[in-house]
PDB file of C-alpha atoms in Angstrom:
ATOM      1  CA  MET A   1      50.276 134.882 225.613  1.00 87.00           C
ATOM      2  CA  PHE A   2      53.371 133.029 224.333  1.00 96.00           C
ATOM      3  CA  ARG A   3      53.715 129.285 224.838  1.00 96.00           C
ATOM      4  CA  LEU A   4      55.771 126.556 223.240  1.00 96.00           C
ATOM      5  CA  GLN A   5      53.702 124.008 221.322  1.00 95.00           C
ATOM      6  CA  SER A   6      56.958 122.090 221.014  1.00 94.00           C
ATOM      7  CA  SER A   7      60.589 123.110 221.188  1.00 96.00           C
ATOM      8  CA  LYS A   8      60.342 124.249 217.551  1.00 97.00           C
ATOM      9  CA  VAL A   9      56.830 125.747 217.349  1.00 98.00           C
ATOM     10  CA  LEU A  10      55.623 128.895 219.112  1.00 97.00           C
ATOM     11  CA  ALA A  11      51.899 129.275 219.864  1.00 97.00           C
ATOM     12  CA  VAL A  12      50.540 132.772 220.547  1.00 97.00           C
ATOM     13  CA  ASP A  13      47.039 133.145 221.982  1.00 96.00           C
ATOM     14  CA  MET A  14      45.495 136.521 221.166  1.00 95.00           C
ATOM     15  CA  THR A  15      42.346 138.252 222.351  1.00 94.00           C
ATOM     16  CA  GLY A  16      42.334 141.304 220.118  1.00 92.00           C
ATOM     17  CA  ASP A  17      45.958 142.234 220.756  1.00 92.00           C
ATOM     18  CA  ALA A  18      48.906 142.116 218.380  1.00 93.00           C
ATOM     19  CA  VAL A  19      52.221 140.355 217.972  1.00 95.00           C
ATOM     20  CA  LYS A  20      55.241 141.173 215.798  1.00 94.00           C
ATOM     21  CA  ALA A  21      56.903 138.217 214.094  1.00 94.00           C
ATOM     22  CA  LYS A  22      59.529 137.430 211.494  1.00 92.00           C
ATOM     23  CA  ASN A  23      58.000 137.721 208.041  1.00 89.00           C
ATOM     24  CA  GLY A  24      56.993 134.322 206.673  1.00 89.00           C
ATOM     25  CA  SER A  25      57.298 132.526 210.008  1.00 94.00           C
ATOM     26  CA  MET A  26      53.587 131.835 210.603  1.00 94.00           C
ATOM     27  CA  VAL A  27      52.718 128.221 209.844  1.00 95.00           C
ATOM     28  CA  ALA A  28      49.030 128.127 210.911  1.00 96.00           C
ATOM     29  CA  TYR A  29      46.307 130.087 212.686  1.00 96.00           C
ATOM     30  CA  ASP A  30      42.721 129.784 213.814  1.00 96.00           C
ATOM     31  CA  GLY A  31      40.150 132.472 214.560  1.00 95.00           C
ATOM     32  CA  GLU A  32      40.086 135.892 212.898  1.00 95.00           C
ATOM     33  CA  MET A  33      43.441 137.516 212.116  1.00 94.00           C
ATOM     34  CA  ALA A  34      44.622 140.611 210.263  1.00 94.00           C
ATOM     35  CA  PHE A  35      48.136 140.904 208.868  1.00 91.00           C
ATOM     36  CA  LYS A  36      50.332 143.916 208.115  1.00 90.00           C
ATOM     37  CA  LYS A  37      53.910 144.053 206.860  1.00 84.00           C
ATOM     38  CA  LEU A  38      56.153 146.307 208.939  1.00 79.00           C
ATOM     39  CA  SER A  39      58.988 148.369 207.546  1.00 61.00           C
ATOM     40  CA  GLY A  40      61.721 146.566 209.463  1.00 51.00           C
ATOM     41  CA  GLY A  41      63.483 145.981 212.751  1.00 47.00           C
ATOM     42  CA  GLY A  42      64.084 149.545 213.898  1.00 50.00           C
ATOM     43  CA  GLU A  43      61.273 151.961 214.601  1.00 53.00           C
ATOM     44  CA  GLY A  44      61.194 155.487 213.227  1.00 51.00           C
ATOM     45  CA  ILE A  45      63.591 157.418 211.018  1.00 48.00           C
ATOM     46  CA  ARG A  46      66.629 156.541 213.124  1.00 50.00           C
ATOM     47  CA  GLY A  47      65.971 152.830 212.718  1.00 50.00           C
ATOM     48  CA  MET A  48      65.504 153.205 208.960  1.00 49.00           C
ATOM     49  CA  VAL A  49      68.759 155.140 208.556  1.00 48.00           C
ATOM     50  CA  THR A  50      70.701 152.704 210.715  1.00 48.00           C
ATOM     51  CA  ARG A  51      69.487 149.712 208.714  1.00 49.00           C
ATOM     52  CA  ARG A  52      70.405 151.438 205.458  1.00 49.00           C
ATOM     53  CA  LEU A  53      73.930 152.143 206.709  1.00 48.00           C
ATOM     54  CA  THR A  54      74.552 148.725 208.226  1.00 47.00           C
ATOM     55  CA  GLY A  55      72.556 146.382 206.034  1.00 49.00           C
ATOM     56  CA  GLU A  56      70.840 145.046 209.153  1.00 51.00           C
ATOM     57  CA  GLN A  57      67.775 143.372 207.673  1.00 57.00           C
ATOM     58  CA  MET A  58      64.844 142.239 209.780  1.00 64.00           C
ATOM     59  CA  THR A  59      61.511 142.143 207.975  1.00 78.00           C
ATOM     60  CA  LEU A  60      58.627 141.900 210.429  1.00 85.00           C
ATOM     61  CA  MET A  61      54.896 141.431 210.138  1.00 90.00           C
ATOM     62  CA  GLU A  62      52.193 142.399 212.611  1.00 92.00           C
ATOM     63  CA  VAL A  63      49.465 139.894 213.369  1.00 94.00           C
ATOM     64  CA  LYS A  64      46.375 141.146 215.216  1.00 95.00           C
ATOM     65  CA  GLY A  65      43.125 139.421 216.084  1.00 95.00           C
ATOM     66  CA  ARG A  66      41.424 136.786 218.169  1.00 96.00           C
ATOM     67  CA  GLY A  67      42.560 133.170 218.115  1.00 96.00           C
ATOM     68  CA  THR A  68      45.851 131.310 218.062  1.00 97.00           C
ATOM     69  CA  CYS A  69      48.793 131.692 215.686  1.00 96.00           C
ATOM     70  CA  TRP A  70      51.625 129.212 215.353  1.00 97.00           C
ATOM     71  CA  PHE A  71      55.111 130.323 214.309  1.00 97.00           C
ATOM     72  CA  ALA A  72      58.242 128.409 213.307  1.00 97.00           C
ATOM     73  CA  ASP A  73      61.314 128.985 211.162  1.00 95.00           C
ATOM     74  CA  ARG A  74      63.500 126.298 209.580  1.00 93.00           C
ATOM     75  CA  ALA A  75      62.911 123.882 212.467  1.00 94.00           C
ATOM     76  CA  SER A  76      64.972 126.130 214.763  1.00 95.00           C
ATOM     77  CA  GLU A  77      64.755 125.655 218.528  1.00 96.00           C
ATOM     78  CA  ILE A  78      62.700 128.388 220.216  1.00 97.00           C
ATOM     79  CA  ASN A  79      63.430 130.022 223.563  1.00 96.00           C
ATOM     80  CA  LEU A  80      61.087 132.358 225.453  1.00 96.00           C
ATOM     81  CA  VAL A  81      62.596 135.433 227.112  1.00 95.00           C
ATOM     82  CA  GLY A  82      60.636 137.555 229.579  1.00 94.00           C
ATOM     83  CA  LEU A  83      61.415 141.272 229.724  1.00 95.00           C
ATOM     84  CA  GLN A  84      60.570 143.449 232.719  1.00 93.00           C
ATOM     85  CA  GLY A  85      61.506 146.844 231.378  1.00 93.00           C
ATOM     86  CA  ASP A  86      64.995 145.701 230.438  1.00 92.00           C
ATOM     87  CA  LYS A  87      66.627 145.362 227.025  1.00 94.00           C
ATOM     88  CA  LEU A  88      67.431 142.243 225.015  1.00 96.00           C
ATOM     89  CA  HIS A  89      70.149 142.314 222.355  1.00 94.00           C
ATOM     90  CA  VAL A  90      69.672 139.635 219.702  1.00 93.00           C
ATOM     91  CA  GLU A  91      71.027 138.806 216.268  1.00 88.00           C
ATOM     92  CA  SER A  92      68.324 139.811 213.776  1.00 85.00           C
ATOM     93  CA  SER A  93      68.272 136.340 212.194  1.00 87.00           C
ATOM     94  CA  ASN A  94      67.584 134.808 215.630  1.00 92.00           C
ATOM     95  CA  LEU A  95      64.497 136.882 216.510  1.00 94.00           C
ATOM     96  CA  LEU A  96      61.209 135.069 215.847  1.00 96.00           C
ATOM     97  CA  ALA A  97      58.469 137.111 217.566  1.00 96.00           C
ATOM     98  CA  THR A  98      57.748 139.725 220.234  1.00 95.00           C
ATOM     99  CA  ASP A  99      54.747 141.066 222.071  1.00 94.00           C
ATOM    100  CA  GLY A 100      53.245 143.908 220.066  1.00 90.00           C
ATOM    101  CA  GLY A 101      54.023 146.403 222.824  1.00 90.00           C
ATOM    102  CA  LEU A 102      57.757 145.726 222.899  1.00 93.00           C
ATOM    103  CA  ARG A 103      59.972 148.252 221.111  1.00 91.00           C
ATOM    104  CA  THR A 104      62.494 147.030 218.550  1.00 89.00           C
ATOM    105  CA  GLY A 105      65.503 148.919 217.300  1.00 86.00           C
ATOM    106  CA  THR A 106      69.143 148.705 216.178  1.00 83.00           C
ATOM    107  CA  GLU A 107      72.182 149.464 218.314  1.00 81.00           C
ATOM    108  CA  PHE A 108      75.880 149.850 217.593  1.00 74.00           C
ATOM    109  CA  THR A 109      77.956 147.295 219.514  1.00 68.00           C
ATOM    110  CA  GLY A 110      81.534 147.771 218.344  1.00 62.00           C
ATOM    111  CA  LEU A 111      83.980 147.462 215.508  1.00 52.00           C
ATOM    112  CA  ARG A 112      84.486 144.326 213.477  1.00 47.00           C
ATOM    113  CA  GLY A 113      88.240 144.114 213.219  1.00 41.00           C
ATOM    114  CA  ALA A 114      90.724 146.912 213.765  1.00 38.00           C
ATOM    115  CA  SER A 115      92.001 146.852 210.192  1.00 37.00           C
ATOM    116  CA  GLN A 116      88.526 146.745 208.643  1.00 38.00           C
ATOM    117  CA  GLY A 117      86.823 149.352 210.812  1.00 38.00           C
ATOM    118  CA  ASN A 118      83.406 147.910 209.988  1.00 41.00           C
ATOM    119  CA  GLY A 119      80.652 148.464 212.550  1.00 46.00           C
ATOM    120  CA  LEU A 120      78.757 145.688 214.267  1.00 64.00           C
ATOM    121  CA  PHE A 121      75.098 146.259 215.056  1.00 71.00           C
ATOM    122  CA  THR A 122      72.546 144.216 216.952  1.00 82.00           C
ATOM    123  CA  THR A 123      68.760 144.227 217.106  1.00 88.00           C
ATOM    124  CA  THR A 124      67.291 145.391 220.408  1.00 91.00           C
ATOM    125  CA  VAL A 125      63.981 144.484 222.049  1.00 94.00           C
ATOM    126  CA  GLU A 126      62.883 146.584 225.028  1.00 95.00           C
ATOM    127  CA  GLY A 127      59.925 146.962 227.376  1.00 95.00           C
ATOM    128  CA  HIS A 128      57.587 144.685 229.298  1.00 95.00           C
ATOM    129  CA  GLY A 129      56.522 141.417 227.681  1.00 95.00           C
ATOM    130  CA  GLN A 130      57.818 138.304 225.991  1.00 96.00           C
ATOM    131  CA  ALA A 131      60.136 137.662 223.071  1.00 97.00           C
ATOM    132  CA  ALA A 132      60.810 134.407 221.264  1.00 97.00           C
ATOM    133  CA  ILE A 133      64.353 133.868 220.016  1.00 97.00           C
ATOM    134  CA  MET A 134      65.651 131.020 217.857  1.00 96.00           C
ATOM    135  CA  SER A 135      68.803 128.955 217.957  1.00 95.00           C
ATOM    136  CA  ASP A 136      70.372 126.259 215.810  1.00 93.00           C
ATOM    137  CA  GLY A 137      70.018 123.472 218.338  1.00 92.00           C
ATOM    138  CA  PRO A 138      68.950 123.946 221.990  1.00 92.00           C
ATOM    139  CA  ALA A 139      70.273 127.261 223.316  1.00 94.00           C
ATOM    140  CA  VAL A 140      72.531 127.340 226.339  1.00 95.00           C
ATOM    141  CA  VAL A 141      72.039 130.224 228.787  1.00 96.00           C
ATOM    142  CA  LEU A 142      75.305 131.277 230.430  1.00 97.00           C
ATOM    143  CA  ARG A 143      75.525 133.526 233.481  1.00 97.00           C
ATOM    144  CA  VAL A 144      78.027 136.379 233.518  1.00 97.00           C
ATOM    145  CA  SER A 145      79.059 137.841 236.879  1.00 96.00           C
ATOM    146  CA  PRO A 146      81.624 140.492 237.829  1.00 95.00           C
ATOM    147  CA  GLN A 147      83.968 137.718 238.970  1.00 96.00           C
ATOM    148  CA  TYR A 148      83.465 135.596 235.870  1.00 94.00           C
ATOM    149  CA  PRO A 149      83.496 137.398 232.494  1.00 95.00           C
ATOM    150  CA  LEU A 150      82.575 135.343 229.441  1.00 95.00           C
ATOM    151  CA  THR A 151      84.214 134.996 226.025  1.00 91.00           C
ATOM    152  CA  VAL A 152      82.039 133.754 223.133  1.00 90.00           C
ATOM    153  CA  ASP A 153      82.671 132.762 219.538  1.00 86.00           C
ATOM    154  CA  PRO A 154      80.701 135.220 217.327  1.00 83.00           C
ATOM    155  CA  GLY A 155      79.256 132.355 215.284  1.00 83.00           C
ATOM    156  CA  ALA A 156      77.699 130.804 218.395  1.00 90.00           C
ATOM    157  CA  TYR A 157      76.311 134.053 219.851  1.00 91.00           C
ATOM    158  CA  VAL A 158      72.510 134.429 219.838  1.00 93.00           C
ATOM    159  CA  ALA A 159      71.522 137.120 222.355  1.00 95.00           C
ATOM    160  CA  HIS A 160      72.269 138.735 225.708  1.00 95.00           C
ATOM    161  CA  GLN A 161      70.446 140.693 228.392  1.00 95.00           C
ATOM    162  CA  GLY A 162      71.262 142.371 231.684  1.00 94.00           C
ATOM    163  CA  ASN A 163      73.886 144.882 232.777  1.00 93.00           C
ATOM    164  CA  LEU A 164      76.617 143.692 230.439  1.00 94.00           C
ATOM    165  CA  ARG A 165      79.494 145.436 228.688  1.00 91.00           C
ATOM    166  CA  GLN A 166      80.311 143.912 225.321  1.00 89.00           C
ATOM    167  CA  SER A 167      83.723 144.227 223.706  1.00 86.00           C
ATOM    168  CA  PHE A 168      85.741 142.536 220.985  1.00 81.00           C
ATOM    169  CA  GLN A 169      89.138 140.923 221.273  1.00 78.00           C
ATOM    170  CA  SER A 170      91.314 140.574 218.202  1.00 72.00           C
ATOM    171  CA  GLY A 171      93.625 137.637 217.860  1.00 60.00           C
ATOM    172  CA  VAL A 172      93.138 133.905 217.923  1.00 58.00           C
ATOM    173  CA  THR A 173      89.626 132.626 217.289  1.00 56.00           C
ATOM    174  CA  PHE A 174      88.248 129.256 218.299  1.00 59.00           C
ATOM    175  CA  ARG A 175      88.456 128.009 214.721  1.00 59.00           C
ATOM    176  CA  THR A 176      92.010 129.267 214.311  1.00 57.00           C
ATOM    177  CA  LEU A 177      93.096 126.946 217.115  1.00 58.00           C
ATOM    178  CA  LEU A 178      91.828 124.065 214.992  1.00 55.00           C
ATOM    179  CA  GLY A 179      93.606 125.293 211.900  1.00 53.00           C
ATOM    180  CA  GLU A 180      90.337 126.315 210.227  1.00 53.00           C
ATOM    181  CA  GLY A 181      90.551 130.071 210.637  1.00 51.00           C
ATOM    182  CA  GLY A 182      92.046 132.682 208.400  1.00 47.00           C
ATOM    183  CA  GLY A 183      92.550 136.409 208.325  1.00 47.00           C
ATOM    184  CA  GLU A 184      91.915 138.620 211.324  1.00 46.00           C
ATOM    185  CA  GLY A 185      89.777 136.911 213.927  1.00 65.00           C
ATOM    186  CA  PHE A 186      88.107 138.141 217.083  1.00 72.00           C
ATOM    187  CA  GLN A 187      86.104 136.986 220.059  1.00 82.00           C
ATOM    188  CA  MET A 188      83.170 138.573 221.871  1.00 87.00           C
ATOM    189  CA  ARG A 189      83.768 139.331 225.557  1.00 91.00           C
ATOM    190  CA  PHE A 190      81.043 140.090 228.099  1.00 95.00           C
ATOM    191  CA  GLU A 191      81.630 141.658 231.509  1.00 96.00           C
ATOM    192  CA  GLY A 192      79.185 142.658 234.226  1.00 96.00           C
ATOM    193  CA  ASP A 193      76.030 140.899 235.393  1.00 97.00           C
ATOM    194  CA  GLY A 194      73.608 139.229 232.988  1.00 96.00           C
ATOM    195  CA  LEU A 195      72.824 136.329 230.686  1.00 96.00           C
ATOM    196  CA  VAL A 196      74.261 135.304 227.313  1.00 97.00           C
ATOM    197  CA  TYR A 197      72.458 132.892 224.978  1.00 96.00           C
ATOM    198  CA  VAL A 198      74.655 130.732 222.761  1.00 95.00           C
ATOM    199  CA  GLN A 199      73.822 128.009 220.246  1.00 94.00           C
ATOM    200  CA  PRO A 200      75.667 124.702 219.853  1.00 90.00           C
ATOM    201  CA  SER A 201      76.007 125.076 216.081  1.00 79.00           C
ATOM    202  CA  GLU A 202      77.842 128.014 214.532  1.00 69.00           C
ATOM    203  CA  ARG A 203      76.109 130.085 211.865  1.00 59.00           C
ATOM    204  CA  ASN A 204      77.985 130.980 208.701  1.00 53.00           C
ATOM    205  CA  THR A 205      79.458 134.362 209.496  1.00 46.00           C
ATOM    206  CA  ILE A 206      82.445 136.524 208.701  1.00 41.00           C
ATOM    207  CA  ALA A 207      82.370 137.735 212.289  1.00 41.00           C
ATOM    208  CA  GLY A 208      84.874 135.202 213.592  1.00 40.00           C
ATOM    209  CA  ASP A 209      87.223 135.565 210.625  1.00 38.00           C
ATOM    210  CA  VAL A 210      87.452 138.924 208.908  1.00 35.00           C
TER     211      VAL A 210
END
Protein backbone atom coordinates (compact mmCIF):
# COMPACT_ATOMS: atom_id res chain seq x y z
CA MET A 1 0.00 0.00 0.00
CA PHE A 2 2.84 2.40 0.89
CA ARG A 3 5.75 2.90 -1.50
CA LEU A 4 8.39 5.56 -1.96
CA GLN A 5 8.08 7.46 -5.24
CA SER A 6 11.40 9.01 -4.28
CA SER A 7 13.17 9.49 -0.98
CA LYS A 8 11.01 12.57 -0.38
CA VAL A 9 7.62 11.55 -1.82
CA LEU A 10 5.32 8.85 -0.45
CA ALA A 11 2.86 7.14 -2.83
CA VAL A 12 -0.14 5.33 -1.33
CA ASP A 13 -2.21 3.03 -3.55
CA MET A 14 -5.77 2.62 -2.28
CA THR A 15 -8.60 0.32 -3.29
CA GLY A 16 -11.41 1.69 -1.17
CA ASP A 17 -9.43 1.76 2.07
CA ALA A 18 -8.22 4.74 4.06
CA VAL A 19 -4.99 6.35 5.18
CA LYS A 20 -4.29 8.94 7.89
CA ALA A 21 -1.80 11.65 6.98
CA LYS A 22 -0.43 14.93 8.27
CA ASN A 23 -2.81 17.73 7.37
CA GLY A 24 -1.67 19.58 4.25
CA SER A 25 0.88 16.95 3.23
CA MET A 26 -0.90 15.64 0.11
CA VAL A 27 0.69 17.01 -3.05
CA ALA A 28 -1.32 15.12 -5.74
CA TYR A 29 -3.82 12.32 -6.28
CA ASP A 30 -5.60 10.46 -9.04
CA GLY A 31 -8.84 8.49 -8.97
CA GLU A 32 -11.74 9.22 -6.62
CA MET A 33 -10.88 10.38 -3.10
CA ALA A 34 -12.81 11.68 -0.09
CA PHE A 35 -11.16 13.78 2.60
CA LYS A 36 -11.99 14.31 6.27
CA LYS A 37 -10.15 16.33 8.91
CA LEU A 38 -9.47 14.38 12.10
CA SER A 39 -9.46 15.90 15.56
CA GLY A 40 -5.80 15.19 16.24
CA GLY A 41 -3.12 12.67 17.11
CA GLY A 42 -4.72 10.89 20.05
CA GLU A 43 -7.95 8.97 19.75
CA GLY A 44 -10.83 9.40 22.17
CA ILE A 45 -11.30 11.60 25.22
CA ARG A 46 -7.99 10.57 26.77
CA GLY A 47 -6.08 11.68 23.69
CA MET A 48 -7.92 15.01 23.60
CA VAL A 49 -7.21 15.72 27.27
CA THR A 50 -3.56 14.75 26.95
CA ARG A 51 -3.04 17.05 23.97
CA ARG A 52 -4.70 19.92 25.82
CA LEU A 53 -2.42 19.44 28.83
CA THR A 54 0.79 18.98 26.88
CA GLY A 55 0.30 21.11 23.80
CA GLU A 56 1.13 18.08 21.66
CA GLN A 57 -0.28 19.12 18.29
CA MET A 58 -0.73 16.69 15.42
CA THR A 59 -3.48 17.59 12.97
CA LEU A 60 -4.38 14.64 10.77
CA MET A 61 -6.63 14.11 7.79
CA GLU A 62 -8.21 10.90 6.56
CA VAL A 63 -8.07 10.11 2.87
CA LYS A 64 -10.32 7.32 1.56
CA GLY A 65 -11.01 6.12 -1.96
CA ARG A 66 -9.65 4.38 -5.00
CA GLY A 67 -6.50 5.57 -6.74
CA THR A 68 -3.10 6.87 -5.71
CA CYS A 69 -2.23 9.73 -3.36
CA TRP A 70 1.18 11.32 -3.10
CA PHE A 71 2.38 12.89 0.16
CA ALA A 72 5.38 15.06 1.03
CA ASP A 73 6.29 17.69 3.60
CA ARG A 74 8.99 20.35 3.26
CA ALA A 75 11.21 18.07 1.16
CA SER A 76 11.85 15.88 4.22
CA GLU A 77 13.31 12.40 3.76
CA ILE A 78 10.70 9.66 4.23
CA ASN A 79 11.23 6.30 5.92
CA LEU A 80 8.76 3.40 5.91
CA VAL A 81 8.27 1.47 9.16
CA GLY A 82 6.39 -1.83 9.27
CA LEU A 83 4.47 -2.66 12.44
CA GLN A 84 3.48 -6.20 13.39
CA GLY A 85 1.36 -5.52 16.43
CA ASP A 86 4.11 -3.51 18.10
CA LYS A 87 4.24 0.17 19.00
CA LEU A 88 6.18 3.00 17.37
CA HIS A 89 7.01 6.15 19.33
CA VAL A 90 7.59 9.17 17.09
CA GLU A 91 7.86 12.92 17.45
CA SER A 92 4.55 14.36 16.22
CA SER A 93 6.31 16.67 13.73
CA ASN A 94 8.05 13.63 12.19
CA LEU A 95 4.93 11.56 11.45
CA LEU A 96 3.75 11.81 7.84
CA ALA A 97 1.16 9.04 7.34
CA THR A 98 -0.15 5.73 8.68
CA ASP A 99 -2.40 2.95 7.50
CA GLY A 100 -5.98 3.79 8.42
CA GLY A 101 -6.20 0.79 10.75
CA LEU A 102 -3.26 1.80 12.93
CA ARG A 103 -4.10 3.42 16.26
CA THR A 104 -2.49 6.73 17.18
CA GLY A 105 -2.20 8.19 20.64
CA THR A 106 -0.04 10.19 23.07
CA GLU A 107 2.18 8.74 25.78
CA PHE A 108 4.12 10.23 28.67
CA THR A 109 7.85 9.55 28.37
CA GLY A 110 9.49 11.41 31.24
CA LEU A 111 10.34 14.74 32.74
CA ARG A 112 12.08 17.52 30.88
CA GLY A 113 14.61 18.74 33.40
CA ALA A 114 14.56 18.16 37.14
CA SER A 115 14.23 21.85 37.98
CA GLN A 116 11.48 22.48 35.42
CA GLY A 117 9.35 19.40 36.06
CA ASN A 118 7.78 19.69 32.61
CA GLY A 119 6.47 16.47 31.06
CA LEU A 120 7.66 15.06 27.77
CA PHE A 121 5.14 13.28 25.58
CA THR A 122 5.47 11.36 22.34
CA THR A 123 3.02 10.29 19.66
CA THR A 124 2.40 6.55 19.45
CA VAL A 125 1.39 4.41 16.47
CA GLU A 126 0.27 0.84 17.19
CA GLY A 127 -1.13 -2.18 15.37
CA HIS A 128 -0.49 -4.01 12.12
CA GLY A 129 0.45 -1.97 9.05
CA GLN A 130 2.81 0.67 7.77
CA ALA A 131 3.77 4.14 8.95
CA ALA A 132 5.78 6.78 7.13
CA ILE A 133 8.05 8.95 9.26
CA MET A 134 10.07 11.97 8.16
CA SER A 135 13.57 13.14 8.95
CA ASP A 136 15.68 16.19 8.16
CA GLY A 137 18.17 14.39 5.96
CA PRO A 138 18.40 10.58 5.56
CA ALA A 139 17.50 8.87 8.84
CA VAL A 140 19.97 6.56 10.52
CA VAL A 141 18.55 3.45 12.22
CA LEU A 142 20.56 2.46 15.29
CA ARG A 143 20.24 -0.89 17.05
CA VAL A 144 19.99 -1.00 20.83
CA SER A 145 20.84 -4.25 22.62
CA PRO A 146 21.08 -5.15 26.31
CA GLN A 147 24.88 -4.99 26.04
CA TYR A 148 24.91 -1.69 24.17
CA PRO A 149 22.57 1.06 25.43
CA LEU A 150 22.29 4.19 23.31
CA THR A 151 22.44 7.89 24.21
CA VAL A 152 20.85 10.37 21.77
CA ASP A 153 20.70 14.14 21.50
CA PRO A 154 17.00 15.15 21.81
CA GLY A 155 17.27 17.40 18.76
CA ALA A 156 18.35 14.47 16.58
CA TYR A 157 15.75 11.98 17.89
CA VAL A 158 12.99 10.98 15.45
CA ALA A 159 11.40 7.73 16.66
CA HIS A 160 11.95 4.37 18.35
CA GLN A 161 10.35 0.94 18.44
CA GLY A 162 10.89 -2.36 20.23
CA ASN A 163 11.31 -3.34 23.87
CA LEU A 164 13.11 -0.19 24.95
CA ARG A 165 13.24 1.74 28.21
CA GLN A 166 13.65 5.47 27.70
CA SER A 167 15.14 7.75 30.34
CA PHE A 168 16.67 11.20 30.57
CA GLN A 169 20.09 12.15 31.85
CA SER A 170 20.71 15.65 33.13
CA GLY A 171 24.09 17.24 32.70
CA VAL A 172 26.29 17.95 29.73
CA THR A 173 24.61 17.99 26.33
CA PHE A 174 26.31 17.50 22.99
CA ARG A 175 26.06 21.22 22.24
CA THR A 176 27.42 22.17 25.65
CA LEU A 177 30.64 20.35 24.81
CA LEU A 178 31.01 22.73 21.86
CA GLY A 179 30.31 25.77 23.97
CA GLU A 180 26.90 26.30 22.35
CA GLY A 181 24.66 25.08 25.15
CA GLY A 182 23.13 26.92 28.03
CA GLY A 183 20.94 26.23 31.01
CA GLU A 184 20.07 22.73 32.14
CA GLY A 185 20.69 20.16 29.43
CA PHE A 186 19.85 16.50 29.13
CA GLN A 187 20.32 13.48 26.91
CA MET A 188 17.94 10.68 25.96
CA ARG A 189 19.08 7.19 26.94
CA PHE A 190 17.65 3.95 25.55
CA GLU A 191 18.15 0.51 27.10
CA GLY A 192 16.79 -2.88 26.08
CA ASP A 193 16.29 -4.33 22.61
CA GLY A 194 14.99 -2.26 19.69
CA LEU A 195 15.63 0.40 17.08
CA VAL A 196 16.11 4.17 17.36
CA TYR A 197 15.74 6.50 14.37
CA VAL A 198 17.88 9.63 14.39
CA GLN A 199 18.29 12.44 11.87
CA PRO A 200 21.59 14.05 10.85
CA SER A 201 20.28 17.59 11.33
CA GLU A 202 18.99 18.80 14.69
CA ARG A 203 15.55 20.39 14.90
CA ASN A 204 15.11 23.60 16.84
CA THR A 205 14.08 22.41 20.27
CA ILE A 206 14.33 23.37 23.91
CA ALA A 207 14.70 19.69 24.73
CA GLY A 208 18.49 19.69 24.74
CA ASP A 209 18.78 22.96 26.65
CA VAL A 210 16.10 23.83 29.16
